[in-house]
C-alpha positions in Angstrom: -15.4 15.5 20.5 -13.4 12.3 20.7 -10.1 12.1 18.8 -10.2 8.4 18.1 -11.4 7.0 14.7 -11.5 3.3 15.6 -11.5 1.1 18.7 -9.7 -2.1 19.8 -11.5 -4.4 22.3 -9.9 -5.8 25.4 -10.0 -9.4 24.1 -8.4 -8.4 20.8 -5.7 -6.3 22.4 -4.9 -9.1 24.9 -4.5 -11.5 22.0 -2.2 -9.2 20.1 -0.1 -8.6 23.2 0.0 -12.3 23.9 1.3 -13.0 20.4 4.4 -11.0 21.1 5.3 -13.4 23.9 5.9 -16.1 21.2 9.0 -14.3 20.1 12.2 -15.4 21.9 13.8 -12.8 24.1 17.3 -11.6 23.2 20.3 -13.0 25.0 20.9 -11.2 28.3 17.5 -9.5 28.2 16.5 -8.5 31.7 13.0 -9.1 32.9 11.0 -5.8 32.9 8.3 -4.8 35.4 4.9 -5.9 34.4 3.6 -2.4 33.6 6.7 -1.6 31.5 6.4 -4.9 29.6 2.7 -4.0 28.9 3.5 -0.5 27.8 6.3 -1.7 25.5 3.9 -4.3 24.0 1.3 -1.7 23.2 3.9 0.7 21.9 5.3 -1.9 19.6 1.8 -2.8 18.3 1.3 0.8 17.3 4.7 1.1 15.7 4.1 -2.1 13.7 0.7 -0.9 12.7 -1.1 -3.9 14.2 -3.0 -1.4 16.4 -3.9 1.7 14.3 -3.0 5.2 15.4 -6.0 7.0 16.9 -7.6 3.7 18.1 -9.5 3.8 21.3 -8.0 1.4 23.9 -10.1 -0.5 26.4 -10.8 0.9 29.9 -8.2 0.0 32.5 -10.5 -2.4 34.3 -11.5 -4.2 31.1 -8.0 -4.7 29.9 -6.8 -5.8 33.4 -9.5 -8.6 33.4 -8.6 -9.7 29.9 -4.9 -9.9 30.7 -5.4 -11.3 34.2 -3.3 -8.5 35.7 -4.0 -5.8 38.3 -5.7 -2.6 37.3 -2.7 -0.8 38.8 -0.5 -2.5 36.2 -2.7 -1.3 33.4 -3.0 2.2 34.8 0.8 2.5 35.2 1.3 1.2 31.6 -1.2 3.8 30.2 0.6 6.5 32.2 3.9 5.5 30.8 2.5 5.5 27.3 1.0 9.0 27.8 4.4 10.3 29.1 6.1 8.9 26.0 3.5 10.4 23.6 2.0 7.0 22.5 -1.3 7.6 24.3 -3.7 10.5 24.6 -6.6 10.7 27.0 -9.5 12.9 27.8 -12.0 12.6 30.7 -15.2 11.1 29.4 -13.7 10.2 26.0 -11.2 7.5 27.1 -7.7 6.9 25.8 -6.5 6.4 22.3 -3.2 5.5 20.6 -0.9 8.2 19.2 2.6 8.7 17.9 4.9 11.3 19.6 5.1 14.7 18.1 8.3 15.2 16.4 8.5 11.6 15.1 8.9 12.6 11.4 7.9 10.4 8.6 11.1 9.5 6.7 11.4 11.6 3.5 13.8 9.3 1.7 13.4 6.2 -0.3 10.5 6.6 -2.8 11.6 9.2 -5.2 13.5 7.7 -8.2 17.2 8.4 -8.3 18.5 10.4 -11.2 20.1 8.1 -13.8 23.5 9.5 -13.2 23.4 8.3 -9.5 22.6 4.7 -10.3 26.2 3.7 -10.7 27.1 4.2 -7.1 23.8 3.5 -5.4 21.5 0.5 -5.5 18.0 1.9 -5.6 15.4 -0.2 -3.7 13.2 2.8 -3.2 11.1 2.8 -6.4 9.0 -0.3 -7.2 9.4 0.0 -11.0 11.2 -2.1 -13.6 12.8 -1.1 -17.0 10.6 -1.2 -20.0 9.8 -4.7 -21.5 11.4 -4.3 -24.8 10.9 -4.6 -27.7 7.3 -3.9 -26.9 7.7 -0.3 -25.8 9.5 0.6 -29.0 6.9 -1.3 -31.2 4.0 0.4 -29.4 5.4 3.9 -30.0 6.0 3.1 -33.6 2.5 1.8 -34.0 1.1 4.9 -32.2 3.0 7.2 -34.7 1.3 5.4 -37.6 -2.1 6.0 -36.1 -1.4 9.6 -35.1 -2.1 11.6 -38.3 -5.9 11.7 -38.0 -5.7 12.9 -34.4 -3.2 15.6 -35.4 -6.0 17.4 -37.3 -8.0 17.8 -34.1 -7.5 20.0 -31.0 -6.1 17.0 -29.2 -8.1 17.3 -26.0 -10.0 14.2 -25.1 -11.1 14.7 -21.4 -12.7 11.2 -21.2 -9.9 9.6 -23.2 -9.6 8.4 -26.8 -12.8 6.6 -27.9 -10.8 3.7 -29.3 -8.9 3.1 -26.0 -12.1 3.5 -23.9 -13.8 0.9 -26.1 -10.8 -1.5 -25.7 -10.7 -1.1 -22.0 -14.5 -1.7 -21.7 -14.1 -4.9 -23.8 -11.4 -6.2 -21.5 -13.6 -5.7 -18.4 -16.4 -7.4 -20.2 -14.2 -10.4 -21.1 -13.3 -10.7 -17.4 -17.0 -11.1 -16.5 -17.9 -7.5 -15.8 -20.1 -6.1 -18.5 -18.8 -2.6 -19.2 -19.7 0.2 -21.7 -17.2 2.8 -22.9 -19.3 5.3 -21.0 -18.0 3.7 -17.8 -14.4 4.4 -18.6 -12.3 7.5 -18.3 -8.6 7.5 -19.3 -6.3 9.3 -16.9 -2.7 10.3 -16.4 -1.6 7.2 -14.5 -3.3 5.7 -11.5 -2.2 8.6 -9.3 -4.2 11.0 -11.6 -7.2 8.7 -11.4 -7.2 8.5 -7.6 -6.5 12.3 -7.3 -9.6 13.0 -9.4 -11.8 10.6 -7.4 -10.6 11.9 -4.0 -11.4 15.5 -5.1 -14.8 14.5 -6.4 -15.9 12.5 -3.4 -13.6 13.4 -0.6 -13.4 17.0 0.1 -11.2 18.6 2.7 -11.7 17.1 6.2 -13.6 14.1 4.8 -12.7 10.7 6.3 -11.0 8.2 4.0 -10.4 4.6 5.2 -7.1 3.1 4.1 -5.3 -0.2 4.6 -2.6 -0.1 7.2 0.0 -0.3 5.8 -0.8 1.2 2.4 0.9 2.6 -0.7 2.9 5.6 0.5 2.4 7.9 -2.5 -1.4 7.5 -2.3 -1.3 8.2 1.5 0.6 11.4 0.8 -1.8 12.4 -2.1 -4.8 12.0 0.2 -3.1 13.9 3.0 -2.4 16.8 0.7 -6.0 16.8 -0.4 -7.0 17.4 3.2 -8.4 14.0 3.9 -8.6 12.5 7.4 -7.1 9.1 7.0 -8.6 6.2 9.0 -6.2 3.3 9.1 -7.5 -0.3 9.1 -4.9 -3.0 9.9 -4.4 -5.8 7.5 -4.9 -9.4 8.4 -2.0 -11.5 9.6 0.4 -12.7 6.9 -0.6 -12.5 3.2 -4.2 -13.4 3.8 -5.7 -10.1 2.8 -8.1 -8.0 4.9 -9.4 -8.3 8.4 -13.1 -8.0 7.6 -14.2 -7.6 11.2 -12.0 -4.5 11.5 -13.3 -3.1 8.2 -16.9 -3.5 9.2 -16.2 -1.8 12.5 -14.5 1.2 10.9 -17.1 1.5 8.2 -19.8 1.4 10.8 -18.2 3.7 13.4 -16.2 6.2 11.4 -18.5 6.3 8.3 -15.8 7.3 5.9 -16.9 8.8 2.6 -14.2 6.9 0.7 -12.1 3.8 1.2 -8.9 2.9 -0.8 -7.8 -0.7 -1.1 -5.4 -2.9 -3.1 -6.9 -6.4 -3.3 -4.3 -7.8 -5.7 -0.8 -8.2 -4.4 -1.2 -5.3 -2.0 1.5 -2.7 -1.9 3.6 -3.0 0.3 2.7 -6.4 1.9 1.9 -8.5 -1.3 -1.3 -9.8 0.3 -4.0 -11.2 -2.0 -7.7 -10.9 -0.9 -9.9 -13.8 -1.7 -13.4 -13.8 -3.3 -15.2 -14.0 0.0 -13.3 -11.0 1.4 -14.0 -9.0 -1.7 -17.7 -9.7 -1.6 -17.9 -9.0 2.1 -16.0 -5.7 1.9 -18.2 -4.5 -1.0 -21.4 -5.4 0.9 -20.1 -3.6 4.0 -19.1 -0.5 2.0 -22.5 -0.4 0.3 -24.3 -0.7 3.7 -22.2 2.2 5.1 -22.6 4.4 2.1 -18.8 4.3 1.5 -17.4 4.5 -2.0 -14.7 1.9 -2.5 -11.7 2.7 -4.7 -10.2 -0.6 -5.8 -6.7 -0.3 -7.1 -6.0 -3.0 -9.7 -2.6 -1.8 -10.8 -0.9 -5.0 -9.6 -3.6 -7.5 -10.7 -1.7 -8.9 -13.8 1.6 -9.4 -11.9 0.9 -13.0 -10.7 3.9 -15.4 -10.8 2.7 -18.9 -9.9 1.2 -21.0 -12.7 -1.1 -22.9 -10.2 -2.5 -19.7 -8.7 -6.2 -19.1 -9.5 -6.8 -15.3 -9.3 -9.8 -14.2 -7.4 -12.5 -12.2 -9.3 -12.1 -8.5 -9.6 -13.6 -6.4 -6.8 -16.0 -4.8 -9.3 -17.5 -8.2 -10.0 -19.6 -7.6 -6.8 -20.8 -4.2 -7.9 -20.9 -4.3 -11.8 -22.9 -1.1 -12.0 -20.0 0.8 -10.4 -22.0 2.8 -7.9 -20.1 1.5 -4.8 -16.9 0.3 -6.4 -14.7 2.6 -8.5 -11.9 0.6 -10.2 -8.5 2.1 -11.0 -6.1 0.5 -13.5 -2.8 1.5 -15.0 -0.1 0.6 -17.5 2.6 1.8 -15.2 3.1 -1.3 -13.1 2.2 -4.1 -15.5 4.0 -2.5 -18.5 6.3 0.5 -17.7 6.3 3.4 -15.2 7.1 5.8 -18.0 3.8 4.9 -19.8 1.6 7.3 -17.8 -1.7 5.9 -18.8 -4.3 5.0 -16.2 -8.1 4.6 -16.2 -11.2 4.6 -14.1 -14.1 2.2 -14.3 -17.3 3.5 -12.6 -21.0 4.2 -13.1 -21.6 6.5 -16.1 -22.8 9.4 -14.0 -19.6 9.2 -11.9 -17.5 9.2 -15.1 -19.4 12.2 -16.4 -18.7 14.1 -13.1 -15.0 13.1 -13.3 -14.7 14.2 -16.9 -16.4 17.6 -16.2 -14.0 18.2 -13.4 -11.0 17.8 -15.7 -11.6 21.2 -17.2 -10.0 22.6 -14.1 -7.2 20.0 -13.8 -5.2 18.5 -16.7 -7.8 18.6 -19.6 -6.8 15.2 -20.8 -4.2 12.5 -21.2 -1.4 12.6 -23.9 -2.8 11.2 -27.2 0.4 9.5 -28.3 0.7 7.4 -25.2 -3.0 6.4 -25.4 -2.4 5.3 -29.0 0.6 3.3 -27.8 -1.5 1.4 -25.2 -4.3 1.0 -27.8 -1.7 -0.6 -30.2 -0.6 -3.0 -27.4 -4.1 -4.1 -26.6 -5.2 -4.5 -30.2 -2.2 -6.5 -31.4 -1.6 -8.9 -28.5 1.5 -7.0 -27.6 0.1 -6.3 -24.1 -0.1 -9.9 -23.1 3.4 -10.6 -24.4 4.9 -7.6 -22.6 3.2 -8.5 -19.4 4.6 -12.0 -19.6 8.0 -10.5 -20.0 7.3 -8.4 -16.9 6.1 -11.4 -14.9 9.2 -13.4 -15.7 11.5 -10.5 -14.8 9.8 -9.8 -11.5 9.6 -13.5 -10.5 13.3 -14.0 -11.1 14.1 -10.8 -9.2 11.9 -11.9 -6.3 13.6 -15.2 -6.0 17.0 -13.7 -6.1 16.2 -11.0 -3.6 14.6 -13.5 -1.2 17.5 -15.8 -1.3 20.0 -13.0 -0.8 18.2 -11.5 2.2 17.7 -14.9 3.8 21.4 -15.5 3.5 22.7 -12.1 4.6 20.0 -11.2 7.1 18.6 -14.4 8.6 16.8 -12.6 11.4 14.7 -10.5 9.1 11.1 -11.8 8.8 8.8 -11.8 5.7 6.4 -13.9 3.7 7.0 -14.4 0.0 4.1 -13.1 -2.1 2.8 -14.9 -5.2 2.9 -11.7 -7.2 3.3 -7.9 -7.2 6.5 -6.0 -6.9 7.2 -5.7 -3.2 8.5 -7.6 -0.1 7.3 -6.3 3.3 10.1 -7.1 5.8 10.3 -6.9 9.6 13.8 -5.8 10.1 15.0 -7.9 13.0 13.9 -5.4 15.7 15.7 -2.5 14.1 14.3 1.0 13.2 13.4 1.2 9.6 14.0 4.9 9.6 17.5 4.4 10.9 18.1 1.7 8.3 17.0 4.0 5.5 19.3 6.7 6.7 22.4 4.6 7.2 21.6 2.6 4.1 22.3 5.6 1.9 25.7 5.9 3.5 26.7 2.4 2.4 25.2 2.6 -1.0 21.6 1.3 -0.9 18.3 3.2 -0.8 15.4 1.6 1.0 12.1 3.0 2.1 11.3 2.7 5.8 8.1 1.3 7.1 6.6 4.5 8.5 6.2 5.8 4.9 3.5 3.2 4.4 1.6 3.9 7.7 -0.5 6.7 9.1 1.3 8.9 11.6 4.5 7.0 12.0 3.4 3.4 12.4 5.5 0.4 11.1 8.8 1.7 12.4 10.2 -1.8 12.5 9.7 -2.5 8.8 11.3 -1.8 5.4 9.9 -2.4 1.9 12.1 -4.2 -0.6 10.9 -4.1 -4.3 11.7 -6.8 -7.0 13.7 -4.3 -9.1 17.1 -6.0 -8.9 18.2 -9.5 -9.5 21.3 -11.7 -9.9 24.6 -10.3 -8.6 22.9 -6.9 -7.9 20.4 -8.5 -5.5 23.3 -10.2 -3.7 25.1 -6.9 -3.4 22.0 -5.1 -2.2 21.6 -7.7 0.6 25.3 -7.3 1.6 24.9 -3.5 1.8 21.6 -3.9 3.8 23.4 -6.2 6.2 26.2 -3.6 6.6 23.6 -1.0 7.3 21.9 -3.2 9.9 25.2 -3.8 11.7 25.9 -0.1 11.9 22.4 0.6 13.3 22.6 -2.3 15.7 26.0 -1.2 17.1 25.1 2.4 17.1 28.0 3.3 14.7 25.4 4.8 12.4 24.2 7.2 15.1 21.0 7.0 17.2 21.8 3.6 18.7 19.3 4.0 21.5 16.5 4.7 19.1 17.5 1.8 16.9 17.2 -0.6 19.9 14.0 0.7 21.3 11.8 -1.2 18.9 13.0 -4.7 19.9 10.0 -6.6 21.4 
């Protein structure tokens, strides 16, 4: 059986390799042999995630014709990649991309620091902001006033409090997606929602298609559930999904589930448009794939002139193909662990039944707090506070990074909480390691890829602003200098990712 889960054509691969030639070569760079240059180009595409891991490469003759080079050059490049662990081959099955064994996924950078450590370390690992007061305090006070009737019950509501389910259904209906309370289940955060969905539909060994890159914690959750992740590269820039790649993966790999973030994608900040959303839903329906649409970032749009696309569930209002996940954790506060699922009633019933063997239900007091916010207008006011804070932090961080690290490349998203940065040819893993020594935590790119891709990237969240954003950029620049010169250790590995 072949070990590849997707394929890249000769024309597409030639185009991707050709795009690397647009980057200026470093001063004093010597000209490499043609086969070595080709091998390095393919390796970099894998490490950046532009060619997925486990993607079948074209046959030697096909790629040679597309690149207008000799077949001997391609054969030598493939042999070099095999020797380095970036390519695997089997007679009759072809060759497919890989990442060398022993290339660990960085373990640092996403777990929140304990409060006592925040004085000496700038934490850019966790994409979460402080609570938007006074709305947190007011919501808890309102919840306490509503609590007494519920205190006389057993307190277990596997589907969620009826009042909150009703309010969430009304919000979807107001957005143009007619929804009944029976289509809503309240969960313990978005992570709890996706965990429940993946166990219901996925099963150990089941294929799940994911964007490449994607949200690191969800990737790890799916791995631990035993899923076989099938990465699908994002389109260039902040333009959303590459629909041709998605159609190919859905057709060839036939994944049972697919997980996507259409609104200010984590980590890239990309925003998929209406046509992409409709096309992806159509493709998923044709393939029999259930699409998990993560909407946790959908309300964090910054620009007044931005017209938000319609929700993904607009193109499947019945909820049989699209299961929508929402949460209070990003738009309001990470400590408010309230999430929800919108799906077809029979899917909700199955999810609710499965909770008897999981967490039984979501805390009542927090559900009442969210209900208070939604019923009083406090939600909209709190989210506006959050938008203003995140927008100001984004602008401060962008300015600071451009000033201190002018060779780092990124596009500025119109919303969300994260900046996806190509780190000037340096290893993101080395930057994460050395960064902690100079007082800044940053998650490296491979955390957001499958099997070690995106080594040349880091993710910077909009969690600091003002003077703290300036200092964060200064410390990142210090870490970059140490990695570049080798003073932080591993100098050779830090330079190997330069195109």
